[in-house]
Short mmCIF file of C-alpha atoms and ligand atoms in Angstrom, two decimals:
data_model
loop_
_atom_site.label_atom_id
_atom_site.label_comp_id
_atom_site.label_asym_id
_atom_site.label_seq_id
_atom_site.Cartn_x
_atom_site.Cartn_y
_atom_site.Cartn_z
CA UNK A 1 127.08 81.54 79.75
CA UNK A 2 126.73 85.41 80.03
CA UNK A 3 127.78 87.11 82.67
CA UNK A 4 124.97 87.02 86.13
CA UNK A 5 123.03 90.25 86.31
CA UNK A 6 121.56 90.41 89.59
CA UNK A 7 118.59 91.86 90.64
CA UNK A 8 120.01 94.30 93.30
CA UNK A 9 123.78 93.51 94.22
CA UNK A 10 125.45 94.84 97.61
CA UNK A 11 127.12 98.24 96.28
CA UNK A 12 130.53 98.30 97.93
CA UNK A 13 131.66 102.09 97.80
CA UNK A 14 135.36 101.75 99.16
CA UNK A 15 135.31 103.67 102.21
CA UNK A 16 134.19 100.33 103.95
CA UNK A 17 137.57 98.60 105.02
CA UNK A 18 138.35 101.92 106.96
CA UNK A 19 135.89 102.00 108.80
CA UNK A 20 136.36 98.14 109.59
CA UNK A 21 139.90 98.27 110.29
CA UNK A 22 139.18 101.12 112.75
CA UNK A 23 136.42 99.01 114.57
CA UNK A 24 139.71 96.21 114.64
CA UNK A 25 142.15 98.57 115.92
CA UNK A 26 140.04 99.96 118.37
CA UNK A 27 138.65 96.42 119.85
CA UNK A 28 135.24 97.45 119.40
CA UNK A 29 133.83 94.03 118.13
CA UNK A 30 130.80 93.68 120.33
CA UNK A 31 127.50 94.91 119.90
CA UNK A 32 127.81 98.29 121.38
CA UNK A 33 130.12 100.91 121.15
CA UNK A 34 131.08 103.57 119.07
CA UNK A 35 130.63 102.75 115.56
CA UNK A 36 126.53 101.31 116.42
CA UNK A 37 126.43 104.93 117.88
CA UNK A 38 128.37 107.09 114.93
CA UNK A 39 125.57 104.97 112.86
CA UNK A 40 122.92 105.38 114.39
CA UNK A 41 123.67 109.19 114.47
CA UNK A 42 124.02 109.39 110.75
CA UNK A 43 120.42 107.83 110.83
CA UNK A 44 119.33 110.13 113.04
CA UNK A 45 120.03 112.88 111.29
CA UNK A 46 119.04 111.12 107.34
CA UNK A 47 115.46 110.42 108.89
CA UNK A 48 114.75 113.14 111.35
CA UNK A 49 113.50 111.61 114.27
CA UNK A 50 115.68 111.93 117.68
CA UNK A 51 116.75 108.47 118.62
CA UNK A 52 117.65 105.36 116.77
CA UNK A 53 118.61 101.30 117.84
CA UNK A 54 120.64 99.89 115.29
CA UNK A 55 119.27 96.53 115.05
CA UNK A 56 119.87 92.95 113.46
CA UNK A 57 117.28 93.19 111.14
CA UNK A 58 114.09 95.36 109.81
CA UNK A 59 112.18 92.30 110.80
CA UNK A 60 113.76 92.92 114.36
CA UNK A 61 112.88 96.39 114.27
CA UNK A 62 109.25 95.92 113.28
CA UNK A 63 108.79 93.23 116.38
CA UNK A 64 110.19 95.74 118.70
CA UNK A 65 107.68 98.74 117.53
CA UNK A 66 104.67 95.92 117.84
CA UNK A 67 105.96 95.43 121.14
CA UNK A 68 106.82 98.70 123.06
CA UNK A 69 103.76 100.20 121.28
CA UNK A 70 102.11 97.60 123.41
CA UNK A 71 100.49 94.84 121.09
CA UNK A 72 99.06 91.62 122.89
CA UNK A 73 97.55 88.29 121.96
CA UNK A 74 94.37 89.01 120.42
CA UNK A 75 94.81 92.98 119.52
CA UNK A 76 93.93 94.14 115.91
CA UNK A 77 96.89 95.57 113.79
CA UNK A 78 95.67 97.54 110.38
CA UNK A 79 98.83 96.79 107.69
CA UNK A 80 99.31 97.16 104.12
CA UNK A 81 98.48 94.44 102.02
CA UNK A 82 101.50 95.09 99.43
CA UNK A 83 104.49 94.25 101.02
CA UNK A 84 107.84 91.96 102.25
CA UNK A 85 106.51 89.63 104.76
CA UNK A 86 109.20 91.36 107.68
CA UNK A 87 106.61 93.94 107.93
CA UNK A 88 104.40 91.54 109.48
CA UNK A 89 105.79 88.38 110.18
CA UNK A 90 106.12 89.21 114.12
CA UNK A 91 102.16 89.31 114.59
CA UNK A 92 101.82 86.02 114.20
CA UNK A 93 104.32 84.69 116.84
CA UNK A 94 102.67 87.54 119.10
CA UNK A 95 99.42 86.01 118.71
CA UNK A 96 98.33 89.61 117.47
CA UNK A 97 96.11 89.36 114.39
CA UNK A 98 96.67 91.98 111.04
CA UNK A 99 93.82 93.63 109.35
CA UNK A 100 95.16 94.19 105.52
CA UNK A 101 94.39 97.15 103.92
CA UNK A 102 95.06 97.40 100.18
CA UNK A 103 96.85 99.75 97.67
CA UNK A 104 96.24 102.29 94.83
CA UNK A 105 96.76 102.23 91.85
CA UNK A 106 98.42 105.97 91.72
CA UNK A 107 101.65 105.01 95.08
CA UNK A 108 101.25 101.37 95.15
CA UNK A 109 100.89 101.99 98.90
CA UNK A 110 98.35 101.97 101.26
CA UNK A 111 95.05 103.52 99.77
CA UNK A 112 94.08 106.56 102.73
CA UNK A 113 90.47 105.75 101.62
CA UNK A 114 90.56 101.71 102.45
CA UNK A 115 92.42 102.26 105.61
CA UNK A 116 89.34 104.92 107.15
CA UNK A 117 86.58 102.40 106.11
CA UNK A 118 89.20 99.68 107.86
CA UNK A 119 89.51 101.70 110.63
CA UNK A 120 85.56 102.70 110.97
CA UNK A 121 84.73 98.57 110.46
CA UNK A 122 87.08 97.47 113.47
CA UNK A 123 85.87 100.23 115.48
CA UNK A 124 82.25 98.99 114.43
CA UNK A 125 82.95 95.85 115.64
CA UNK A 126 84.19 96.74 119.27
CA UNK A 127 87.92 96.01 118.35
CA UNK A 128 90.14 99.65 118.36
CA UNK A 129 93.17 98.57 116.21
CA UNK A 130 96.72 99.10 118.51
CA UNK A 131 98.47 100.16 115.71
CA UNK A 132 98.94 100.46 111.81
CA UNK A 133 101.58 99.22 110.06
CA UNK A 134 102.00 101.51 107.12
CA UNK A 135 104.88 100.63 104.29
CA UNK A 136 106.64 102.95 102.17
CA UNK A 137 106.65 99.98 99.06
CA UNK A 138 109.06 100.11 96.43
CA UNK A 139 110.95 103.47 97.64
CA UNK A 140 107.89 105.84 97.66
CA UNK A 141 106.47 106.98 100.50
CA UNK A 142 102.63 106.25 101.53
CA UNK A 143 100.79 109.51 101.17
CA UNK A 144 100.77 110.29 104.96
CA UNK A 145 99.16 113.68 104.93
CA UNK A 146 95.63 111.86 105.01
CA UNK A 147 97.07 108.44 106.57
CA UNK A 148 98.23 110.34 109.48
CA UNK A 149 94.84 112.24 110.02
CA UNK A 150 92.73 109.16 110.04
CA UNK A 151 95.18 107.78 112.56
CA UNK A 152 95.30 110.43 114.77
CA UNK A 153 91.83 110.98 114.71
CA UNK A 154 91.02 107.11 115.87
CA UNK A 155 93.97 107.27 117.89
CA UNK A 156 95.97 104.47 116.24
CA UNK A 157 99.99 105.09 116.33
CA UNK A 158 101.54 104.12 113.27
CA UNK A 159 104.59 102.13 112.38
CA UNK A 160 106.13 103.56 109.42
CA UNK A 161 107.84 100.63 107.57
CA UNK A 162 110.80 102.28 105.22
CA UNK A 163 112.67 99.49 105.04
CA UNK A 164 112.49 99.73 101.15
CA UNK A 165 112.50 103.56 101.21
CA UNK A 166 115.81 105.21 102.95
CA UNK A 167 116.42 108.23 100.89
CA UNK A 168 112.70 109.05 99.26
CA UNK A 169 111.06 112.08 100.89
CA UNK A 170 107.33 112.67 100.78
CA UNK A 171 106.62 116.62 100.67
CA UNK A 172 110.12 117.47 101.42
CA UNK A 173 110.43 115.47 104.69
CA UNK A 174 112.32 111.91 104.55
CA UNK A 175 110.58 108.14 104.39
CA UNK A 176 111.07 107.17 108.22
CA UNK A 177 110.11 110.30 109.42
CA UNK A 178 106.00 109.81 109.77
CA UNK A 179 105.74 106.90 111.90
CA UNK A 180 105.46 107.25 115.81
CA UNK A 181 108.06 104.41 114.97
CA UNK A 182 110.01 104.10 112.05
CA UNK A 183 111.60 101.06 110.53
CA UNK A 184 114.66 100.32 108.09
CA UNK A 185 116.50 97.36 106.89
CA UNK A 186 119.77 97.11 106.23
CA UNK A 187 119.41 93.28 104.17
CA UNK A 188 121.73 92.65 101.18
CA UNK A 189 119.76 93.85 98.40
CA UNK A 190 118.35 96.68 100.03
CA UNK A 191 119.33 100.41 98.50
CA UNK A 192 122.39 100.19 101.09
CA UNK A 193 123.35 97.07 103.41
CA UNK A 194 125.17 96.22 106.35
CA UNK A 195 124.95 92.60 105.17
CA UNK A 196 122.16 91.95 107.43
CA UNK A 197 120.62 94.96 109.79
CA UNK A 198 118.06 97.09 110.59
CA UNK A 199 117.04 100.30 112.62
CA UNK A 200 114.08 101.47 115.02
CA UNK A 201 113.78 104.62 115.18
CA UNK A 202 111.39 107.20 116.93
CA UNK A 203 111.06 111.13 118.50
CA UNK A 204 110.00 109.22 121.63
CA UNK A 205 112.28 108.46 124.80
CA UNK A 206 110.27 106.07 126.59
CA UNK A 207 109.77 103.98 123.77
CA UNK A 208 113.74 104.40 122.31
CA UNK A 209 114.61 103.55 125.52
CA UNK A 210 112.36 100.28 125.65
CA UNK A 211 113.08 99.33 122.70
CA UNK A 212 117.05 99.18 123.32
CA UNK A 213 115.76 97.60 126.80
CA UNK A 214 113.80 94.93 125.27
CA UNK A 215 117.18 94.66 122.19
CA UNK A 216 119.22 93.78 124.83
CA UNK A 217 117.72 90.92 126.28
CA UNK A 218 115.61 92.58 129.06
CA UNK A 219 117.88 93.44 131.50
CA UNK A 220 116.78 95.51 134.93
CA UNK A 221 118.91 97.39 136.62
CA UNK A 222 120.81 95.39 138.88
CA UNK A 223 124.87 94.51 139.05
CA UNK A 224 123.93 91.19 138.31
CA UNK A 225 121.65 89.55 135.38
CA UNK A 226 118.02 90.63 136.69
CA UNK A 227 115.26 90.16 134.60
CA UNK A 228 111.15 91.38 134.98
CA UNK A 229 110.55 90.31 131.33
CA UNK A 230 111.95 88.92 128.35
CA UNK A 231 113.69 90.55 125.20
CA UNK A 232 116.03 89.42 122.83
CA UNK A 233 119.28 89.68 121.26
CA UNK A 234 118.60 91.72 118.58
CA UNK A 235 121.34 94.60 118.54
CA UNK A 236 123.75 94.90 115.73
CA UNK A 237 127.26 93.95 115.50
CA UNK A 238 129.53 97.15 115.71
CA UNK A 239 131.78 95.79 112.72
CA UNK A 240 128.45 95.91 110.99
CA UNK A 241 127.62 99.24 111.74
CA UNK A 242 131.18 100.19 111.17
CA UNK A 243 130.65 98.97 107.74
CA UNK A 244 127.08 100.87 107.50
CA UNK A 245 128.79 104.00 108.61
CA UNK A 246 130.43 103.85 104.94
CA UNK A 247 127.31 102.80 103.37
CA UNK A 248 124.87 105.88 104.83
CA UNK A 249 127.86 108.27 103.48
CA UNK A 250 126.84 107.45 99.96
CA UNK A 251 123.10 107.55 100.34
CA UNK A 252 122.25 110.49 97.95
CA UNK A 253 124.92 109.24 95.10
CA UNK A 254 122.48 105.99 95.61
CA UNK A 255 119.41 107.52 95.06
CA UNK A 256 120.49 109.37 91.99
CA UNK A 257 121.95 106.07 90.66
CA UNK A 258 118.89 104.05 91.06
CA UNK A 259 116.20 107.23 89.79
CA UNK A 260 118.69 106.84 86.59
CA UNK A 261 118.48 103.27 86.15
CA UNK A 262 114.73 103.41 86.25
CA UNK A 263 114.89 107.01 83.82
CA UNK A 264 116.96 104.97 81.27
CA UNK A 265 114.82 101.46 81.29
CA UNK A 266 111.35 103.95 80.81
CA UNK A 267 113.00 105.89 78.03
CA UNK A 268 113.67 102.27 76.46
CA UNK A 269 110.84 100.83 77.11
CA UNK A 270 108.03 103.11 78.47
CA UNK A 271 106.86 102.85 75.24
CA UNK A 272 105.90 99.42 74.47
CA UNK A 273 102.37 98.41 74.34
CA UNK A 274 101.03 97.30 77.60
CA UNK A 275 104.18 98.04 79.64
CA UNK A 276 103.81 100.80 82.47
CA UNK A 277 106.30 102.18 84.87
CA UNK A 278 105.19 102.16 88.75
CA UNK A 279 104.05 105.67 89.08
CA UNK A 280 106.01 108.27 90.68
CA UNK A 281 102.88 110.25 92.95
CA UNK A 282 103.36 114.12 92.91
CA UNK A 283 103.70 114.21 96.65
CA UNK A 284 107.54 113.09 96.99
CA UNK A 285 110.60 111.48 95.10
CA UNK A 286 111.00 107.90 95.01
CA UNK A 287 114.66 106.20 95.80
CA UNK A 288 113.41 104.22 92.91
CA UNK A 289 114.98 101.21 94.93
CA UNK A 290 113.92 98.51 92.05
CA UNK A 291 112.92 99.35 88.86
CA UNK A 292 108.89 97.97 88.73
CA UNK A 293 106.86 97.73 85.97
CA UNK A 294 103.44 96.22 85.19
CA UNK A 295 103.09 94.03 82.21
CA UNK A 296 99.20 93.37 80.46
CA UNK A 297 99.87 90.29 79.10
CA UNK A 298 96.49 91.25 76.11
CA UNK A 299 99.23 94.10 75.19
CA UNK A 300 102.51 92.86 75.52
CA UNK A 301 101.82 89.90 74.26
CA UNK A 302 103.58 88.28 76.68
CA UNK A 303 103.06 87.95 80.55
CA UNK A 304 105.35 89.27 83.11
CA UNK A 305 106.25 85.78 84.01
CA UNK A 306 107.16 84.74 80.36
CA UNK A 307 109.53 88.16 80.51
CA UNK A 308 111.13 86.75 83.55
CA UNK A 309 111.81 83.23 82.12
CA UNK A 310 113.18 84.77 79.05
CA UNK A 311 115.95 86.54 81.23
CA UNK A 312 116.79 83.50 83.42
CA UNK A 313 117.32 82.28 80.14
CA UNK A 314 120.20 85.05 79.78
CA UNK A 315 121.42 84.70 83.47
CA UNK A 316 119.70 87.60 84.57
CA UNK A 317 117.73 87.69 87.57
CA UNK A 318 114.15 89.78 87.90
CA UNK A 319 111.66 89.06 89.57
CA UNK A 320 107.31 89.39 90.73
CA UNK A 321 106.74 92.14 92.70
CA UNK A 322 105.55 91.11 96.04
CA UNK A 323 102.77 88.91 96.65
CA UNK A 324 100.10 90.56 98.82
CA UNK A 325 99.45 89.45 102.22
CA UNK A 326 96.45 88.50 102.44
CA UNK A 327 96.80 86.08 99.21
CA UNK A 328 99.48 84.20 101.43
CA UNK A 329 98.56 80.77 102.97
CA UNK A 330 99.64 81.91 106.53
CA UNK A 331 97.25 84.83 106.41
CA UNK A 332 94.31 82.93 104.99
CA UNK A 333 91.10 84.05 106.84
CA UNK A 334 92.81 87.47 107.73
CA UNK A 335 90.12 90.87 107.41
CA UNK A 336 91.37 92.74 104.94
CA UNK A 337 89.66 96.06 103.56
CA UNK A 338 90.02 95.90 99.17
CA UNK A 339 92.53 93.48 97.53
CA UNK A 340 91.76 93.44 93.69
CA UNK A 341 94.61 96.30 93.17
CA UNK A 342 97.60 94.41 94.92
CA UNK A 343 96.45 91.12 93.48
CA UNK A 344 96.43 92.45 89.87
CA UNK A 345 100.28 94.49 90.86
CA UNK A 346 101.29 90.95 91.53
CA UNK A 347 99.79 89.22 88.36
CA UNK A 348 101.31 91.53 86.20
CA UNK A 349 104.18 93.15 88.44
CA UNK A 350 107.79 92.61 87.14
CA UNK A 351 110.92 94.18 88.69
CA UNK A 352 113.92 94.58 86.92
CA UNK A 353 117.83 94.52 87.79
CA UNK A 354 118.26 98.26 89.46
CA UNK A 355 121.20 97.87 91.80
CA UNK A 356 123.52 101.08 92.26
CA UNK A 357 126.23 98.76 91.08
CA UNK A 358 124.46 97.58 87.86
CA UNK A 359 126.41 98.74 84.57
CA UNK A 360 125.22 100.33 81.74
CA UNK A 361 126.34 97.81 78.93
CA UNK A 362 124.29 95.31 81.60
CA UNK A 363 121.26 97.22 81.56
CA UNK A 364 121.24 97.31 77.85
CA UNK A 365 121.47 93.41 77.49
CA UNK A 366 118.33 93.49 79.88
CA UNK A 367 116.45 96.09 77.58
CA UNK A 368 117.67 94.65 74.81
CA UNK A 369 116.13 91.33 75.82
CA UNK A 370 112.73 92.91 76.81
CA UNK A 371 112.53 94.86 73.60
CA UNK A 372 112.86 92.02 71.39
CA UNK A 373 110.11 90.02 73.18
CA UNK A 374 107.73 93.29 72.16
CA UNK A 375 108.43 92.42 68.71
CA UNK A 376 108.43 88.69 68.91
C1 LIG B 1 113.31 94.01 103.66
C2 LIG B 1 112.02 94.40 104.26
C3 LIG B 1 111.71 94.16 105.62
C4 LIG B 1 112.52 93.29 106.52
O1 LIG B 1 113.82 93.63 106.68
P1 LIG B 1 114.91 92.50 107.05
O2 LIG B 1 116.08 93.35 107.38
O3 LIG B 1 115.10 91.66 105.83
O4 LIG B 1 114.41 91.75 108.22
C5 LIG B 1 110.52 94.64 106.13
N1 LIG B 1 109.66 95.31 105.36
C6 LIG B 1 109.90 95.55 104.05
C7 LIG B 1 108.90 96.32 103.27
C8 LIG B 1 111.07 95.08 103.45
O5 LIG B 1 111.28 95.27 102.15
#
C-alpha cells in the first residue's frame, strides 16, 4: 500500500519540545500561568484585538461569545449556513435558535445581501437577532466592510468565527479582528494546532473578563469556592499553550506554504474541464488553509465524490467540503435566508490534501491521480 497522504497533518516545526520542557522545568502544568499568557499575547498581537482566553476548544470559545454577549432560551442568532458545526453547535444546548444565512458564490462566505433581508425579516417579525455568527470559511475572510454596516446599523454584535482563518487578512487587517468577539481553534488539522484548543478574543474588558470568569468555572470573589452562576472548565492546559507558543512563531512560513500548495494544484489542474478553484475575493489574502475545488460532474466527467473514492483507493485522504447547516437533520425546520449556493458548494465541493507538512512528490501522486481521471 502507498504511503497515507492526509488531508491536513499536525505540522510539527521543532521549536516545540523547548517550549515544553520549559513548561516541565518550571512546574507550570496547570491551566494558568505563564505560557497560556506568553500565548495568548502572541494572539493578541497576530489578531489585533486587546485581550485573549486561551481556551480548550473553538467550540468552547464560540459558547462563551453566545454567552457573555448575552444569548437566552428563545433569542434569534443570524449564522452562516457554510460552515464546521463548532460554530453553532452551542445554540442548541442554550435553547437559542440560529437563523442561517447563505453564501456567494464570489468568498464562499456569508452573502452581505442575504444577511440584510435576514436581518430586515426577523426584525419584521418582532424578533431583534442577539447576535450574528459570521465565519471566515476556508481561510478567507467574510467581506465585513458591508457585514459590519448592516450589523451596526440593526444593532446586532457579531461573532467573528476564524477558526479556519488565522493568518488571512481582509483589506490589510487580520481574520479575527472584525468581530465584537473573535474565535479560533487550535484542533489538529487546523493551519496550526495545539492538539486540541481554541481562543476568545475581543477589544472589550467586560466581556474578556467574563468570559475568563465564566472559563473558569464561575467563581465570585470569595477565599472560598463561591458561586452566583455556573461556567465551565474550559481553559487550556499551559503545556498546550507552551506547545502553541511554537506553533504561532511559524504562522506566516504557514500561510506561504499552504497559498503554494493551492498555486501548484491550480497550475496542474485549473485547467481541466469543469474543475474550479474556490475563488480568492479581491478584498484580502486567503491562508488557503485547504485546497477547495468545485467539481461539475456534466464537465469532469466525473463527480467530486467519484474523485474522492478514486484517492481512498491510493490511501489518500480528501474530502466534501462542509455540509451546510441548514441541510443537517439537527437543524431541520431552522429559518434560513437563500441556500441553493452552499447546497450546490457541497454537491460538487472537494478539498484536497493541503497540510504545511504535505511533500511535493505527495502532491504530485494526488495530481497525478486527478489528472488521469480527466482523461479517463
Ligand atoms: C474547527 C472549527 C470550529 C471548532 O473548533 P474546535 O476547536 O474543533 O472546537 C468552529 N468553527 C469552524 C469554522 C471550524 O472550522
Amino acid at each position: 500500500m502507498a504511503e497515507r497522504i492526509f488531508l491536513s497533518a499536525p505540522h510539527l516545526t521543532g521549536g516545540e519540545m523547548g517550549y515544553i520542557q520549559q513548561a516541565f522545568d518550571d512546574n507550570w502544568i496547570g491551566p494558568l500561568g505563564p505560557h497560556v499568557e506568553a500565548f495568548e499575547a502572541q494572539l493578541v498581537d497576530i489578531v489585533g484585538k486587546k485581550r485573549a482566553v486561551a481556551l480548550s476548544s473553538g467550540t468552547s470559545a464560540i459558547h462563551l461569545a453566545l454567552r457573555t454577549l448575552g444569548v437566552e432560551r428563545g433569542d434569534l442568532v443570524l449564522a452562516s449556513s457554510f460552515t464546521f458545526v463548532g460554530s453553532v453547535a452551542p445554540l442548541r444546548d442554550m435553547g437559542a435558535e440560529p437563523w442561517f444565512v447563505d453564501s456567494n458564490e464570489e468568498t464562499w462566505n456569508m452573502d452581505p445581501e442575504l444577511l440584510a433581508d435576514a436581518v430586515d425579516q426577523a426584525v419584521a417579525q418582532g424578533r431583534k437577532p442577539k447576535a450574528a455568527i459570521v465565519v471566515d470559511i476556508v481561510g478567507q475572510c467574510a467581506d465585513y466592510d458591508p457585514i459590519l454596516e448592516i450589523c451596526n446599523a440593526a444593532g446586532i454584535p457579531i461573532i467573528e468565527d476564524a477558526a479556519e482563518a488565522l493568518g488571512a487578512t481582509y483589506k490589510g487587517h487580520p481574520a479575527g479582528s472584525f468581530g465584537k468577539v473573535s474565535i479560533l481553534s487550535f484542533n489538529g488539522n487546523k493551519i496550526l494546532t495545539t492538539s486540541t484548543g481554541g481562543a476568545f478574543l475581543s477589544d472589550e474588558d467586560d466581556l474578556v473578563d467574563e468570559a475568563f470568569f465564566l472559563a473558569t468555572q464561575a467563581r465570585d470573589p470569595a477565599p472560598h469556592y463561591e458561586h452566583s452562576t455556573t461556567g465551565y472548565n474550559y481553559r487550556m492546559s499551559s503545556l498546550l499553550a507552551a506547545f502553541g507558543r511554537a506553533q504561532l512563531e511559524s504562522l506566516e512560513e504557514r500561510v506561504e506554504i499552504r497559498r503554494a500548495i493551492f498555486e501548484r494544484y491550480e497550475a496542474a489542474l485549473g485547467g481541466l474541464a469543469g474543475i474550479s478553484f474556490m475563488p480568492e475575493a479581491g478584498f484580502g489574502r486567503s491562508n488557503r488553509w485547504l485546497t477547495a475545488l468545485t467539481i461539475d460532474p456534466a464537465e469532469f466527467g466525473r463527480s467530486a465524490s467519484d474523485v474522492m473514492g478514486v484517492l481512498a483507493e491510493h490511501n489518500i485522504e480528501s474530502r466534501p467540503v462542509w455540509k451546510p447547516m441548514h441541510m443537517q437533520p439537527v437543524f431541520a425546520g431552522a429559518p434560513r435566508t437563500g441556500g441553493a449556493v452552499s447546497e450546490r458548494l457541497f454537491a460538487q465541493g472537494l478539498c484536497l490534501p493541503s497540510g504545511s507538512a504535505l511533500r511535493p512528490d505527495q502532491q504530485d501522486r494526488v495530481i497525478e491521480l486527478v489528472a488521469e481521471l480527466a482523461l479517463a
